[in-house]
Tab-separated table of C-alpha atoms in Angstrom:
chain	number	residue	atom	x	y	z
A	162	UNK	CA	62.268	64.540	-88.464
A	163	UNK	CA	61.200	65.243	-84.879
A	164	UNK	CA	62.475	62.754	-82.328
A	165	UNK	CA	59.741	61.497	-80.011
A	166	UNK	CA	59.800	59.654	-76.705
A	167	UNK	CA	59.682	55.889	-77.156
A	168	UNK	CA	56.272	55.539	-75.510
A	169	UNK	CA	54.811	58.203	-77.796
A	170	UNK	CA	56.322	56.805	-80.967
A	171	UNK	CA	53.438	54.405	-81.481
A	172	UNK	CA	51.130	57.140	-82.854
A	173	UNK	CA	49.791	55.690	-86.102
A	174	UNK	CA	51.093	56.571	-89.558
A	175	UNK	CA	48.209	58.897	-90.618
A	176	UNK	CA	49.395	61.318	-87.936
A	177	UNK	CA	52.738	61.872	-89.677
A	178	UNK	CA	51.392	64.744	-91.779
A	179	UNK	CA	50.115	66.495	-88.676
A	180	UNK	CA	53.499	66.090	-87.021
A	181	UNK	CA	55.402	67.238	-90.088
A	182	UNK	CA	53.722	70.622	-90.051
A	183	UNK	CA	55.116	71.183	-86.567
A	184	UNK	CA	58.729	70.222	-87.334
A	185	UNK	CA	61.418	72.352	-88.895
A	186	UNK	CA	65.238	72.233	-88.922
A	187	UNK	CA	65.153	69.158	-86.673
A	188	UNK	CA	63.165	70.803	-83.860
A	189	UNK	CA	59.455	71.045	-83.014
A	190	UNK	CA	57.839	74.478	-83.351
A	191	UNK	CA	55.560	75.531	-80.533
A	192	UNK	CA	52.057	76.201	-81.810
A	193	UNK	CA	50.382	79.519	-81.135
A	194	UNK	CA	47.201	79.931	-79.106
A	195	UNK	CA	44.959	79.880	-82.177
A	196	UNK	CA	46.427	76.588	-83.408
A	197	UNK	CA	45.970	75.094	-79.952
A	198	UNK	CA	42.358	76.187	-79.858
A	199	UNK	CA	41.685	74.717	-83.300
A	200	UNK	CA	43.284	71.343	-82.557
A	201	UNK	CA	40.696	70.638	-79.871
A	202	UNK	CA	38.165	70.054	-82.652
A	203	UNK	CA	40.245	67.277	-84.259
A	204	UNK	CA	39.879	63.529	-83.747
A	205	UNK	CA	41.917	61.841	-80.956
A	206	UNK	CA	44.595	60.528	-83.325
A	207	UNK	CA	45.340	63.954	-84.780
A	208	UNK	CA	45.236	65.509	-81.314
A	209	UNK	CA	47.673	62.892	-80.019
A	210	UNK	CA	50.079	63.728	-82.854
A	211	UNK	CA	49.785	67.472	-82.264
A	212	UNK	CA	50.107	67.422	-78.489
A	213	UNK	CA	52.801	64.725	-78.643
A	214	UNK	CA	54.927	67.070	-80.741
A	215	UNK	CA	54.235	69.991	-78.411
A	216	UNK	CA	55.057	67.894	-75.351
A	217	UNK	CA	58.262	66.659	-76.967
A	218	UNK	CA	59.268	70.251	-77.667
A	219	UNK	CA	58.663	71.252	-74.054
A	220	UNK	CA	58.069	68.582	-71.399
A	221	UNK	CA	57.216	71.343	-68.908
A	222	UNK	CA	54.215	72.451	-71.004
A	223	UNK	CA	51.240	71.609	-68.783
A	224	UNK	CA	48.652	72.321	-71.483
A	225	UNK	CA	50.417	70.027	-73.950
A	226	UNK	CA	50.688	67.265	-71.350
A	227	UNK	CA	46.992	67.504	-70.481
A	228	UNK	CA	46.013	67.572	-74.158
A	229	UNK	CA	48.175	64.558	-74.917
A	230	UNK	CA	46.833	62.594	-71.946
A	231	UNK	CA	43.259	63.338	-72.997
A	232	UNK	CA	43.938	62.343	-76.619
A	233	UNK	CA	45.651	59.098	-75.599
A	234	UNK	CA	42.682	58.274	-73.402
A	235	UNK	CA	40.425	58.873	-76.401
A	236	UNK	CA	42.460	56.254	-78.268
A	237	UNK	CA	42.055	53.770	-75.428
A	238	UNK	CA	45.720	54.115	-74.449
A	239	UNK	CA	44.963	54.733	-70.795
A	240	UNK	CA	48.254	53.513	-69.336
A	241	UNK	CA	50.160	55.952	-71.537
A	242	UNK	CA	47.755	58.752	-70.624
A	243	UNK	CA	48.417	58.119	-66.943
A	244	UNK	CA	52.163	58.075	-67.585
A	245	UNK	CA	52.130	61.429	-69.385
A	246	UNK	CA	50.027	63.092	-66.677
A	247	UNK	CA	52.229	61.637	-63.924
A	248	UNK	CA	55.401	62.996	-65.539
A	249	UNK	CA	53.890	66.430	-66.024
A	250	UNK	CA	52.700	66.579	-62.414
A	251	UNK	CA	56.301	66.307	-61.232
A	252	UNK	CA	56.781	69.789	-62.697
A	253	UNK	CA	53.230	71.041	-62.002
A	254	UNK	CA	52.100	69.237	-58.809
A	255	UNK	CA	49.185	71.611	-58.209
A	256	UNK	CA	47.765	71.735	-61.730
A	257	UNK	CA	44.091	70.801	-61.341
A	258	UNK	CA	43.661	69.980	-65.038
A	259	UNK	CA	46.559	67.515	-64.976
A	260	UNK	CA	45.297	65.986	-61.738
A	261	UNK	CA	41.906	65.431	-63.360
A	262	UNK	CA	43.510	63.842	-66.414
A	263	UNK	CA	45.520	61.483	-64.230
A	264	UNK	CA	42.393	60.512	-62.287
A	265	UNK	CA	40.404	59.986	-65.498
A	266	UNK	CA	43.139	57.783	-66.938
A	267	UNK	CA	43.190	55.584	-63.833
A	268	UNK	CA	39.383	55.289	-63.826
A	269	UNK	CA	39.386	54.497	-67.557
A	270	UNK	CA	41.792	51.615	-66.995
A	271	UNK	CA	39.693	50.304	-64.109
A	272	UNK	CA	42.152	51.323	-61.391
A	273	UNK	CA	39.967	53.718	-59.433
A	274	UNK	CA	41.984	53.327	-56.233
A	275	UNK	CA	44.851	55.244	-57.845
A	276	UNK	CA	42.464	57.955	-59.023
A	277	UNK	CA	41.318	58.839	-55.516
A	278	UNK	CA	44.276	60.964	-54.437
A	279	UNK	CA	44.561	63.082	-57.616
A	280	UNK	CA	40.782	63.573	-57.696
A	281	UNK	CA	40.766	64.610	-54.035
A	282	UNK	CA	43.573	67.081	-54.622
A	283	UNK	CA	41.862	68.508	-57.712
A	284	UNK	CA	38.698	68.969	-55.646
A	285	UNK	CA	40.605	70.839	-52.950
A	286	UNK	CA	42.282	73.071	-55.544
A	287	UNK	CA	38.987	73.794	-57.339
A	288	UNK	CA	36.310	73.712	-54.628
A	289	UNK	CA	33.613	75.125	-56.930
A	290	UNK	CA	34.213	72.564	-59.683
A	291	UNK	CA	31.877	69.560	-59.680
A	292	UNK	CA	34.042	67.478	-62.013
A	293	UNK	CA	36.594	66.257	-59.435
A	294	UNK	CA	33.770	65.237	-57.104
A	295	UNK	CA	31.868	63.097	-59.599
A	296	UNK	CA	35.137	61.551	-60.766
A	297	UNK	CA	36.097	60.884	-57.153
A	298	UNK	CA	32.752	59.153	-56.629
A	299	UNK	CA	33.394	56.778	-59.548
A	300	UNK	CA	36.930	56.150	-58.256
A	301	UNK	CA	35.538	55.215	-54.837
A	302	UNK	CA	33.107	52.817	-56.520
A	303	UNK	CA	35.914	51.068	-58.364
A	304	UNK	CA	37.805	50.826	-55.075
A	305	UNK	CA	34.669	49.263	-53.491
A	306	UNK	CA	34.316	52.082	-50.968
A	307	UNK	CA	30.564	52.479	-51.295
A	308	UNK	CA	29.825	54.870	-48.426
A	309	UNK	CA	32.468	57.314	-49.618
A	310	UNK	CA	31.195	56.937	-53.189
A	311	UNK	CA	27.656	57.802	-52.083
A	312	UNK	CA	28.889	60.880	-50.201
A	313	UNK	CA	30.967	62.088	-53.158
A	314	UNK	CA	28.044	61.571	-55.554
A	315	UNK	CA	25.793	63.659	-53.317
A	316	UNK	CA	28.410	66.394	-53.048
A	317	UNK	CA	28.705	66.524	-56.827
A	318	UNK	CA	24.923	66.712	-57.209
A	319	UNK	CA	24.696	69.509	-54.662
A	320	UNK	CA	27.437	71.367	-56.502
A	321	UNK	CA	25.906	70.953	-59.969
A	322	UNK	CA	22.208	70.003	-59.818
A	323	UNK	CA	21.670	70.978	-63.454
A	324	UNK	CA	24.591	69.073	-64.981
A	325	UNK	CA	23.940	65.730	-66.665
A	326	UNK	CA	27.224	64.032	-65.782
A	327	UNK	CA	26.819	63.913	-61.970
A	328	UNK	CA	23.205	62.784	-62.400
A	329	UNK	CA	24.218	60.048	-64.840
A	330	UNK	CA	27.033	58.785	-62.648
A	331	UNK	CA	24.838	58.760	-59.552
A	332	UNK	CA	22.109	56.959	-61.479
A	333	UNK	CA	24.487	54.161	-62.449
A	334	UNK	CA	25.645	53.969	-58.839
A	335	UNK	CA	22.018	53.395	-57.835
A	336	UNK	CA	21.560	50.844	-60.622
A	337	UNK	CA	24.593	48.888	-59.433
A	338	UNK	CA	22.990	48.730	-55.982
A	339	UNK	CA	19.753	47.377	-57.497
A	340	UNK	CA	17.701	50.567	-57.301
A	341	UNK	CA	16.608	50.623	-60.953
A	342	UNK	CA	13.601	52.859	-60.354
A	343	UNK	CA	15.784	55.442	-58.594
A	344	UNK	CA	18.348	55.210	-61.377
A	345	UNK	CA	15.676	55.752	-64.008
A	346	UNK	CA	14.387	58.860	-62.245
A	347	UNK	CA	17.891	60.382	-62.156
A	348	UNK	CA	18.566	59.493	-65.787
A	349	UNK	CA	15.309	61.044	-66.978
A	350	UNK	CA	16.379	64.258	-65.270
A	351	UNK	CA	19.780	63.983	-66.960
A	352	UNK	CA	18.492	63.447	-70.500
A	353	UNK	CA	16.166	66.449	-70.156
A	354	UNK	CA	19.093	68.791	-69.475
A	355	UNK	CA	20.949	70.690	-72.230
A	356	UNK	CA	24.119	68.859	-71.199
A	357	UNK	CA	22.441	65.454	-71.496
A	358	UNK	CA	23.984	63.350	-74.253
A	359	UNK	CA	24.377	59.850	-75.617
A	360	UNK	CA	25.742	58.370	-72.387
A	361	UNK	CA	22.740	59.526	-70.384
A	362	UNK	CA	20.287	58.334	-73.046
A	363	UNK	CA	21.899	54.936	-73.491
A	364	UNK	CA	22.214	54.391	-69.760
A	365	UNK	CA	18.506	55.207	-69.553
A	366	UNK	CA	17.840	52.592	-72.241
A	367	UNK	CA	19.833	50.062	-70.228
A	368	UNK	CA	18.014	50.788	-66.965
A	369	UNK	CA	14.607	50.748	-68.651
A	370	UNK	CA	15.446	47.447	-70.345
A	371	UNK	CA	16.628	45.849	-67.102
A	372	UNK	CA	13.156	46.556	-65.733
A	373	UNK	CA	11.702	44.419	-68.526
A	374	UNK	CA	10.463	47.216	-70.792
A	375	UNK	CA	12.346	46.063	-73.880
A	376	UNK	CA	10.325	47.914	-76.571
A	377	UNK	CA	10.938	51.215	-74.775
A	378	UNK	CA	14.626	50.377	-74.319
A	379	UNK	CA	14.908	49.530	-78.025
A	380	UNK	CA	13.365	52.850	-79.034
A	381	UNK	CA	15.808	54.748	-76.814
A	382	UNK	CA	18.788	52.762	-78.109
A	383	UNK	CA	17.905	53.333	-81.771
A	384	UNK	CA	18.037	57.104	-81.278
A	385	UNK	CA	21.846	56.967	-81.075
A	386	UNK	CA	23.173	53.588	-82.129
A	387	UNK	CA	23.509	51.626	-85.409
A	388	UNK	CA	21.214	48.593	-85.849
A	389	UNK	CA	23.891	45.974	-85.135
A	390	UNK	CA	24.797	47.548	-81.800
A	391	UNK	CA	21.127	47.872	-80.866
A	392	UNK	CA	20.731	44.161	-81.607
A	393	UNK	CA	23.701	43.324	-79.388
A	394	UNK	CA	22.383	45.483	-76.565
A	395	UNK	CA	18.927	43.930	-76.756
A	396	UNK	CA	20.489	40.467	-76.707
A	397	UNK	CA	22.355	41.454	-73.542
A	398	UNK	CA	19.127	42.664	-71.934
A	399	UNK	CA	17.320	39.453	-72.832
A	400	UNK	CA	20.165	37.474	-71.267
A	401	UNK	CA	20.016	39.623	-68.127
A	402	UNK	CA	16.273	38.985	-67.940
A	403	UNK	CA	16.736	35.252	-68.527
A	404	UNK	CA	15.392	35.369	-72.081
A	405	UNK	CA	18.484	34.239	-73.992
A	406	UNK	CA	22.189	34.859	-74.500
A	407	UNK	CA	23.810	38.087	-75.540
A	408	UNK	CA	26.819	40.354	-75.510
A	409	UNK	CA	27.583	43.017	-72.937
A	410	UNK	CA	25.891	46.422	-73.109
A	411	UNK	CA	28.571	49.064	-73.580
A	412	UNK	CA	27.352	51.428	-70.860
A	413	UNK	CA	29.897	53.922	-69.540
A	414	UNK	CA	29.876	56.353	-66.704
A	415	UNK	CA	30.665	59.820	-67.840
A	416	UNK	CA	33.594	60.443	-65.530
A	417	UNK	CA	34.531	63.964	-64.559
A	418	UNK	CA	33.274	65.711	-67.666
């Protein structure tokens, strides 16, 4: 059976079959390009198993490291994702994809300060890519560097005015500052775009609800969420409006895309 690094050995049992197909004669077999393309459609657990095997076979494989970091992040294992990306960057210090994955992992674990440098470097390596800029903006927010966050948000918007992610992230920046009307305007632009998705719609529901328009917020929430989660979110809004207790709305910024 393939030997795996201790930190990667915690992949759950259902992934064993996926790993087994990549092991032979005691060594991992590198997957071909078609297999790698197909694995991107799998769930995070299966992707973690696949890319973990590939990374074990070749720790210098930047694509495998980035895929593994992304999959681990999808499983909520953000510390491990950051560790994998950090190790791979020793070999590939100028790999923009790995730098983005490291920054995303730090942001996902609430440590935006440590995401600033890799996001900055990724932005300098890919000056036409909006993703490092919007990720950098969120990292600045977490580090409580509001002026720099505002500037990075505006740079990302200038770079990609028709992408939902920068609009959504900027909207939540405005909401955090108390500008709910401004946030709503940005989110309505975001949800109207082809790239607009559940995060933009649910953040719009949150912002609408925080302005006291609960029936409209409920309608927006029900478009994507099961009834029990809608009930929890509405309870949170009522609590925020002083109308009763509730649990926290699970609203997430979209990160770097």
